[in-house]
Amino acid sequence: TTAMKKRYEALLALNTHGKEDSAKDIIERLEKEFAADGIAVEQVQRLERREFAYAHEHLKSAYYVNFIIELTPAQLEKLRGKLKLDAEVTLQNYLVLPPAKAAA
């Protein structure tokens, strides 16, 4: 039910292997996968490439993207596991957001 769904900010660091233009392709692929998994994408905020403070999995930097998504805790667990196996997603972090304000 929709009552079970929560809004999350999903901050993902993408491994673009030094190909800036591939970030767009990865983001589009992730959006399609979210939709296929029944995850509502409210907003996509393309941030930028940032250097890591220290090398992470032999990478020096990643392209950051922030998804505002709505899904159930069970869907979130499934998503975490799936993205952990995704070679193009280096880091993932989730923050629970307050419910969207209904339009007046």
mmCIF file of N, CA and C in Angstrom:
data_model
loop_
_atom_site.group_PDB
_atom_site.id
_atom_site.type_symbol
_atom_site.label_atom_id
_atom_site.label_comp_id
_atom_site.label_asym_id
_atom_site.label_seq_id
_atom_site.Cartn_x
_atom_site.Cartn_y
_atom_site.Cartn_z
ATOM 1 N N THR A 1 0.845 -1.202 0.000
ATOM 2 C CA THR A 1 0.000 0.000 0.000
ATOM 3 C C THR A 1 0.880 1.252 0.000
ATOM 4 N N THR A 2 0.293 2.381 -0.403
ATOM 5 C CA THR A 2 1.066 3.619 -0.475
ATOM 6 C C THR A 2 1.455 4.114 0.920
ATOM 7 N N ALA A 3 0.703 3.715 1.947
ATOM 8 C CA ALA A 3 1.019 4.126 3.316
ATOM 9 C C ALA A 3 2.401 3.611 3.738
ATOM 10 N N MET A 4 2.782 2.457 3.167
ATOM 11 C CA MET A 4 4.074 1.851 3.477
ATOM 12 C C MET A 4 5.238 2.594 2.823
ATOM 13 N N LYS A 5 4.947 3.297 1.735
ATOM 14 C CA LYS A 5 6.017 3.950 0.983
ATOM 15 C C LYS A 5 6.561 5.166 1.708
ATOM 16 N N LYS A 6 7.860 5.345 1.595
ATOM 17 C CA LYS A 6 8.517 6.515 2.170
ATOM 18 C C LYS A 6 9.335 7.186 1.089
ATOM 19 N N ARG A 7 9.569 8.483 1.282
ATOM 20 C CA ARG A 7 10.430 9.227 0.354
ATOM 21 C C ARG A 7 11.871 9.137 0.860
ATOM 22 N N TYR A 8 12.773 8.912 -0.067
ATOM 23 C CA TYR A 8 14.189 8.846 0.265
ATOM 24 C C TYR A 8 14.986 9.705 -0.693
ATOM 25 N N GLU A 9 16.091 10.200 -0.178
ATOM 26 C CA GLU A 9 17.085 10.832 -1.029
ATOM 27 C C GLU A 9 18.146 9.758 -1.204
ATOM 28 N N ALA A 10 18.371 9.340 -2.437
ATOM 29 C CA ALA A 10 19.377 8.321 -2.725
ATOM 30 C C ALA A 10 20.553 8.994 -3.404
ATOM 31 N N LEU A 11 21.648 9.140 -2.671
ATOM 32 C CA LEU A 11 22.847 9.752 -3.230
ATOM 33 C C LEU A 11 23.735 8.626 -3.741
ATOM 34 N N LEU A 12 23.997 8.634 -5.043
ATOM 35 C CA LEU A 12 24.816 7.593 -5.648
ATOM 36 C C LEU A 12 26.068 8.205 -6.257
ATOM 37 N N ALA A 13 27.194 7.533 -6.069
ATOM 38 C CA ALA A 13 28.443 7.929 -6.718
ATOM 39 C C ALA A 13 28.646 6.946 -7.866
ATOM 40 N N LEU A 14 28.706 7.480 -9.079
ATOM 41 C CA LEU A 14 28.792 6.637 -10.269
ATOM 42 C C LEU A 14 30.221 6.537 -10.781
ATOM 43 N N ASN A 15 30.590 5.333 -11.140
ATOM 44 C CA ASN A 15 31.902 5.083 -11.723
ATOM 45 C C ASN A 15 31.776 5.267 -13.226
ATOM 46 N N THR A 16 32.259 6.411 -13.732
ATOM 47 C CA THR A 16 32.148 6.702 -15.167
ATOM 48 C C THR A 16 33.458 6.428 -15.900
ATOM 49 N N HIS A 17 34.424 5.829 -15.243
ATOM 50 C CA HIS A 17 35.714 5.469 -15.859
ATOM 51 C C HIS A 17 36.314 6.605 -16.682
ATOM 52 N N GLY A 18 36.218 7.842 -16.187
ATOM 53 C CA GLY A 18 36.803 8.974 -16.905
ATOM 54 C C GLY A 18 36.037 9.398 -18.149
ATOM 55 N N LYS A 19 34.865 8.795 -18.405
ATOM 56 C CA LYS A 19 34.051 9.193 -19.547
ATOM 57 C C LYS A 19 32.873 10.007 -19.023
ATOM 58 N N GLU A 20 33.002 11.315 -19.058
ATOM 59 C CA GLU A 20 31.957 12.207 -18.530
ATOM 60 C C GLU A 20 30.582 11.896 -19.106
ATOM 61 N N ASP A 21 30.517 11.677 -20.413
ATOM 62 C CA ASP A 21 29.220 11.495 -21.073
ATOM 63 C C ASP A 21 28.509 10.216 -20.661
ATOM 64 N N SER A 22 29.258 9.267 -20.076
ATOM 65 C CA SER A 22 28.602 8.022 -19.678
ATOM 66 C C SER A 22 27.712 8.210 -18.446
ATOM 67 N N ALA A 23 27.904 9.285 -17.680
ATOM 68 C CA ALA A 23 27.058 9.545 -16.505
ATOM 69 C C ALA A 23 25.587 9.619 -16.933
ATOM 70 N N LYS A 24 25.319 10.305 -18.031
ATOM 71 C CA LYS A 24 23.955 10.457 -18.544
ATOM 72 C C LYS A 24 23.342 9.082 -18.848
ATOM 73 N N ASP A 25 24.119 8.213 -19.501
ATOM 74 C CA ASP A 25 23.643 6.865 -19.840
ATOM 75 C C ASP A 25 23.357 6.040 -18.594
ATOM 76 N N ILE A 26 24.235 6.130 -17.604
ATOM 77 C CA ILE A 26 24.057 5.371 -16.361
ATOM 78 C C ILE A 26 22.791 5.858 -15.638
ATOM 79 N N ILE A 27 22.618 7.181 -15.553
ATOM 80 C CA ILE A 27 21.453 7.761 -14.880
ATOM 81 C C ILE A 27 20.164 7.302 -15.570
ATOM 82 N N GLU A 28 20.164 7.342 -16.905
ATOM 83 C CA GLU A 28 18.971 6.897 -17.657
ATOM 84 C C GLU A 28 18.696 5.413 -17.412
ATOM 85 N N ARG A 29 19.749 4.602 -17.375
ATOM 86 C CA ARG A 29 19.590 3.170 -17.113
ATOM 87 C C ARG A 29 19.008 2.948 -15.718
ATOM 88 N N LEU A 30 19.540 3.672 -14.722
ATOM 89 C CA LEU A 30 19.041 3.526 -13.349
ATOM 90 C C LEU A 30 17.573 3.934 -13.258
ATOM 91 N N GLU A 31 17.212 5.034 -13.930
ATOM 92 C CA GLU A 31 15.808 5.479 -13.921
ATOM 93 C C GLU A 31 14.888 4.402 -14.497
ATOM 94 N N LYS A 32 15.310 3.762 -15.591
ATOM 95 C CA LYS A 32 14.518 2.688 -16.208
ATOM 96 C C LYS A 32 14.390 1.509 -15.250
ATOM 97 N N GLU A 33 15.492 1.159 -14.582
ATOM 98 C CA GLU A 33 15.469 0.045 -13.632
ATOM 99 C C GLU A 33 14.559 0.355 -12.445
ATOM 100 N N PHE A 34 14.627 1.592 -11.942
ATOM 101 C CA PHE A 34 13.753 1.992 -10.829
ATOM 102 C C PHE A 34 12.295 1.814 -11.248
ATOM 103 N N ALA A 35 11.955 2.331 -12.433
ATOM 104 C CA ALA A 35 10.578 2.236 -12.937
ATOM 105 C C ALA A 35 10.149 0.777 -13.060
ATOM 106 N N ALA A 36 11.031 -0.070 -13.585
ATOM 107 C CA ALA A 36 10.732 -1.495 -13.749
ATOM 108 C C ALA A 36 10.492 -2.173 -12.399
ATOM 109 N N ASP A 37 11.162 -1.674 -11.356
ATOM 110 C CA ASP A 37 11.014 -2.230 -10.010
ATOM 111 C C ASP A 37 9.883 -1.565 -9.218
ATOM 112 N N GLY A 38 9.116 -0.683 -9.871
ATOM 113 C CA GLY A 38 7.995 -0.020 -9.214
ATOM 114 C C GLY A 38 8.395 1.080 -8.257
ATOM 115 N N ILE A 39 9.589 1.642 -8.472
ATOM 116 C CA ILE A 39 10.077 2.739 -7.620
ATOM 117 C C ILE A 39 9.768 4.062 -8.316
ATOM 118 N N ALA A 40 9.033 4.934 -7.614
ATOM 119 C CA ALA A 40 8.670 6.231 -8.175
ATOM 120 C C ALA A 40 9.845 7.198 -8.030
ATOM 121 N N VAL A 41 10.273 7.791 -9.157
ATOM 122 C CA VAL A 41 11.343 8.787 -9.137
ATOM 123 C C VAL A 41 10.691 10.165 -9.198
ATOM 124 N N GLU A 42 10.877 10.924 -8.125
ATOM 125 C CA GLU A 42 10.273 12.256 -8.040
ATOM 126 C C GLU A 42 11.184 13.296 -8.680
ATOM 127 N N GLN A 43 12.474 13.130 -8.487
ATOM 128 C CA GLN A 43 13.422 14.134 -8.960
ATOM 129 C C GLN A 43 14.799 13.509 -9.147
ATOM 130 N N VAL A 44 15.539 14.023 -10.134
ATOM 131 C CA VAL A 44 16.920 13.594 -10.347
ATOM 132 C C VAL A 44 17.784 14.841 -10.329
ATOM 133 N N GLN A 45 18.724 14.893 -9.410
ATOM 134 C CA GLN A 45 19.629 16.038 -9.312
ATOM 135 C C GLN A 45 21.017 15.569 -9.715
ATOM 136 N N ARG A 46 21.451 16.000 -10.886
ATOM 137 C CA ARG A 46 22.806 15.673 -11.333
ATOM 138 C C ARG A 46 23.746 16.625 -10.620
ATOM 139 N N LEU A 47 24.632 16.095 -9.825
ATOM 140 C CA LEU A 47 25.531 16.952 -9.066
ATOM 141 C C LEU A 47 26.775 17.197 -9.911
ATOM 142 N N GLU A 48 27.847 16.539 -9.641
ATOM 143 C CA GLU A 48 29.046 16.744 -10.452
ATOM 144 C C GLU A 48 30.065 15.683 -10.099
ATOM 145 N N ARG A 49 31.150 15.688 -10.859
ATOM 146 C CA ARG A 49 32.248 14.788 -10.544
ATOM 147 C C ARG A 49 32.998 15.375 -9.348
ATOM 148 N N ARG A 50 33.301 14.522 -8.391
ATOM 149 C CA ARG A 50 34.051 14.975 -7.212
ATOM 150 C C ARG A 50 35.177 13.997 -6.929
ATOM 151 N N GLU A 51 36.270 14.552 -6.470
ATOM 152 C CA GLU A 51 37.414 13.726 -6.068
ATOM 153 C C GLU A 51 37.094 13.112 -4.709
ATOM 154 N N PHE A 52 37.535 11.869 -4.496
ATOM 155 C CA PHE A 52 37.421 11.253 -3.177
ATOM 156 C C PHE A 52 38.580 11.751 -2.321
ATOM 157 N N ALA A 53 38.379 11.789 -1.012
ATOM 158 C CA ALA A 53 39.449 12.161 -0.088
ATOM 159 C C ALA A 53 40.573 11.118 -0.158
ATOM 160 N N TYR A 54 40.196 9.871 -0.429
ATOM 161 C CA TYR A 54 41.167 8.788 -0.596
ATOM 162 C C TYR A 54 40.595 7.844 -1.656
ATOM 163 N N ALA A 55 41.439 7.088 -2.307
ATOM 164 C CA ALA A 55 40.977 6.193 -3.372
ATOM 165 C C ALA A 55 39.977 5.183 -2.828
ATOM 166 N N HIS A 56 38.908 4.992 -3.556
ATOM 167 C CA HIS A 56 37.872 4.028 -3.176
ATOM 168 C C HIS A 56 37.779 3.018 -4.312
ATOM 169 N N GLU A 57 38.039 1.758 -4.021
ATOM 170 C CA GLU A 57 38.023 0.717 -5.054
ATOM 171 C C GLU A 57 38.853 1.143 -6.270
ATOM 172 N N HIS A 58 40.027 1.705 -6.014
ATOM 173 C CA HIS A 58 40.982 2.150 -7.034
ATOM 174 C C HIS A 58 40.494 3.345 -7.851
ATOM 175 N N LEU A 59 39.412 3.980 -7.443
ATOM 176 C CA LEU A 59 38.929 5.165 -8.148
ATOM 177 C C LEU A 59 39.353 6.402 -7.381
ATOM 178 N N LYS A 60 39.647 7.458 -8.109
ATOM 179 C CA LYS A 60 40.026 8.718 -7.467
ATOM 180 C C LYS A 60 38.850 9.694 -7.398
ATOM 181 N N SER A 61 37.847 9.463 -8.266
ATOM 182 C CA SER A 61 36.683 10.354 -8.277
ATOM 183 C C SER A 61 35.463 9.606 -8.791
ATOM 184 N N ALA A 62 34.304 10.239 -8.637
ATOM 185 C CA ALA A 62 33.053 9.659 -9.127
ATOM 186 C C ALA A 62 32.099 10.789 -9.480
ATOM 187 N N TYR A 63 31.094 10.468 -10.270
ATOM 188 C CA TYR A 63 30.063 11.436 -10.629
ATOM 189 C C TYR A 63 28.891 11.212 -9.681
ATOM 190 N N TYR A 64 28.489 12.262 -8.975
ATOM 191 C CA TYR A 64 27.424 12.136 -7.990
ATOM 192 C C TYR A 64 26.071 12.513 -8.576
ATOM 193 N N VAL A 65 25.075 11.697 -8.244
ATOM 194 C CA VAL A 65 23.702 11.981 -8.647
ATOM 195 C C VAL A 65 22.799 11.693 -7.450
ATOM 196 N N ASN A 66 21.793 12.529 -7.299
ATOM 197 C CA ASN A 66 20.862 12.421 -6.187
ATOM 198 C C ASN A 66 19.476 12.122 -6.750
ATOM 199 N N PHE A 67 18.903 11.005 -6.349
ATOM 200 C CA PHE A 67 17.539 10.667 -6.774
ATOM 201 C C PHE A 67 16.610 10.891 -5.586
ATOM 202 N N ILE A 68 15.486 11.552 -5.811
ATOM 203 C CA ILE A 68 14.433 11.605 -4.796
ATOM 204 C C ILE A 68 13.442 10.529 -5.245
ATOM 205 N N ILE A 69 13.323 9.478 -4.430
ATOM 206 C CA ILE A 69 12.517 8.321 -4.812
ATOM 207 C C ILE A 69 11.514 7.979 -3.720
ATOM 208 N N GLU A 70 10.483 7.260 -4.117
ATOM 209 C CA GLU A 70 9.470 6.816 -3.166
ATOM 210 C C GLU A 70 9.335 5.308 -3.295
ATOM 211 N N LEU A 71 9.544 4.613 -2.173
ATOM 212 C CA LEU A 71 9.492 3.157 -2.203
ATOM 213 C C LEU A 71 9.291 2.605 -0.802
ATOM 214 N N THR A 72 8.987 1.330 -0.729
ATOM 215 C CA THR A 72 8.778 0.675 0.563
ATOM 216 C C THR A 72 10.128 0.249 1.137
ATOM 217 N N PRO A 73 10.198 0.027 2.451
ATOM 218 C CA PRO A 73 11.451 -0.457 3.040
ATOM 219 C C PRO A 73 11.948 -1.756 2.388
ATOM 220 N N ALA A 74 11.015 -2.632 1.996
ATOM 221 C CA ALA A 74 11.403 -3.882 1.331
ATOM 222 C C ALA A 74 12.039 -3.595 -0.034
ATOM 223 N N GLN A 75 11.459 -2.641 -0.769
ATOM 224 C CA GLN A 75 12.030 -2.256 -2.062
ATOM 225 C C GLN A 75 13.409 -1.639 -1.873
ATOM 226 N N LEU A 76 13.569 -0.879 -0.789
ATOM 227 C CA LEU A 76 14.859 -0.243 -0.516
ATOM 228 C C LEU A 76 15.938 -1.297 -0.272
ATOM 229 N N GLU A 77 15.606 -2.325 0.523
ATOM 230 C CA GLU A 77 16.571 -3.397 0.793
ATOM 231 C C GLU A 77 16.983 -4.090 -0.503
ATOM 232 N N LYS A 78 16.005 -4.359 -1.355
ATOM 233 C CA LYS A 78 16.257 -5.005 -2.640
ATOM 234 C C LYS A 78 17.148 -4.116 -3.516
ATOM 235 N N LEU A 79 16.830 -2.824 -3.516
ATOM 236 C CA LEU A 79 17.600 -1.860 -4.317
ATOM 237 C C LEU A 79 19.051 -1.782 -3.838
ATOM 238 N N ARG A 80 19.235 -1.695 -2.525
ATOM 239 C CA ARG A 80 20.595 -1.657 -1.951
ATOM 240 C C ARG A 80 21.422 -2.849 -2.426
ATOM 241 N N GLY A 81 20.828 -4.043 -2.342
ATOM 242 C CA GLY A 81 21.515 -5.265 -2.750
ATOM 243 C C GLY A 81 21.847 -5.260 -4.228
ATOM 244 N N LYS A 82 20.903 -4.808 -5.032
ATOM 245 C CA LYS A 82 21.082 -4.763 -6.484
ATOM 246 C C LYS A 82 22.194 -3.781 -6.862
ATOM 247 N N LEU A 83 22.162 -2.579 -6.242
ATOM 248 C CA LEU A 83 23.162 -1.564 -6.582
ATOM 249 C C LEU A 83 24.551 -1.926 -6.067
ATOM 250 N N LYS A 84 24.595 -2.719 -4.989
ATOM 251 C CA LYS A 84 25.881 -3.172 -4.448
ATOM 252 C C LYS A 84 26.602 -4.031 -5.493
ATOM 253 N N LEU A 85 25.833 -4.725 -6.340
ATOM 254 C CA LEU A 85 26.390 -5.594 -7.377
ATOM 255 C C LEU A 85 26.595 -4.863 -8.705
ATOM 256 N N ASP A 86 26.164 -3.587 -8.757
ATOM 257 C CA ASP A 86 26.250 -2.806 -9.989
ATOM 258 C C ASP A 86 27.644 -2.188 -10.098
ATOM 259 N N ALA A 87 28.385 -2.573 -11.129
ATOM 260 C CA ALA A 87 29.766 -2.103 -11.301
ATOM 261 C C ALA A 87 29.858 -0.587 -11.485
ATOM 262 N N GLU A 88 28.762 0.035 -11.925
ATOM 263 C CA GLU A 88 28.796 1.472 -12.187
ATOM 264 C C GLU A 88 28.364 2.321 -10.991
ATOM 265 N N VAL A 89 27.934 1.680 -9.915
ATOM 266 C CA VAL A 89 27.558 2.413 -8.702
ATOM 267 C C VAL A 89 28.616 2.118 -7.639
ATOM 268 N N THR A 90 29.412 3.147 -7.322
ATOM 269 C CA THR A 90 30.534 2.976 -6.396
ATOM 270 C C THR A 90 30.103 3.094 -4.943
ATOM 271 N N LEU A 91 29.274 4.092 -4.662
ATOM 272 C CA LEU A 91 28.794 4.325 -3.300
ATOM 273 C C LEU A 91 27.315 4.629 -3.360
ATOM 274 N N GLN A 92 26.592 4.265 -2.295
ATOM 275 C CA GLN A 92 25.171 4.602 -2.208
ATOM 276 C C GLN A 92 24.856 5.003 -0.777
ATOM 277 N N ASN A 93 24.041 6.028 -0.640
ATOM 278 C CA ASN A 93 23.660 6.515 0.674
ATOM 279 C C ASN A 93 22.203 6.947 0.613
ATOM 280 N N TYR A 94 21.431 6.592 1.644
ATOM 281 C CA TYR A 94 19.997 6.892 1.640
ATOM 282 C C TYR A 94 19.619 7.715 2.864
ATOM 283 N N LEU A 95 18.734 8.663 2.649
ATOM 284 C CA LEU A 95 18.258 9.529 3.720
ATOM 285 C C LEU A 95 16.733 9.570 3.618
ATOM 286 N N VAL A 96 16.036 9.310 4.717
ATOM 287 C CA VAL A 96 14.572 9.384 4.705
ATOM 288 C C VAL A 96 14.168 10.853 4.680
ATOM 289 N N LEU A 97 13.229 11.185 3.807
ATOM 290 C CA LEU A 97 12.721 12.552 3.689
ATOM 291 C C LEU A 97 11.315 12.643 4.241
ATOM 292 N N PRO A 98 10.894 13.845 4.646
ATOM 293 C CA PRO A 98 9.503 13.983 5.070
ATOM 294 C C PRO A 98 8.583 13.771 3.873
ATOM 295 N N PRO A 99 7.330 13.386 4.099
ATOM 296 C CA PRO A 99 6.403 13.187 2.979
ATOM 297 C C PRO A 99 6.292 14.447 2.144
ATOM 298 N N ALA A 100 6.044 14.293 0.850
ATOM 299 C CA ALA A 100 5.874 15.451 -0.041
ATOM 300 C C ALA A 100 4.655 16.226 0.401
ATOM 301 N N LYS A 101 4.762 17.534 0.379
ATOM 302 C CA LYS A 101 3.612 18.373 0.744
ATOM 303 C C LYS A 101 2.613 18.320 -0.402
ATOM 304 N N ALA A 102 1.382 18.060 -0.075
ATOM 305 C CA ALA A 102 0.332 18.030 -1.107
ATOM 306 C C ALA A 102 0.146 19.427 -1.669
ATOM 307 N N ALA A 103 -0.044 19.514 -2.971
ATOM 308 C CA ALA A 103 -0.242 20.815 -3.623
ATOM 309 C C ALA A 103 -1.546 21.434 -3.076
ATOM 310 N N ALA A 104 -1.461 22.700 -2.724
ATOM 311 C CA ALA A 104 -2.639 23.378 -2.143
ATOM 312 C C ALA A 104 -3.699 23.633 -3.195
#
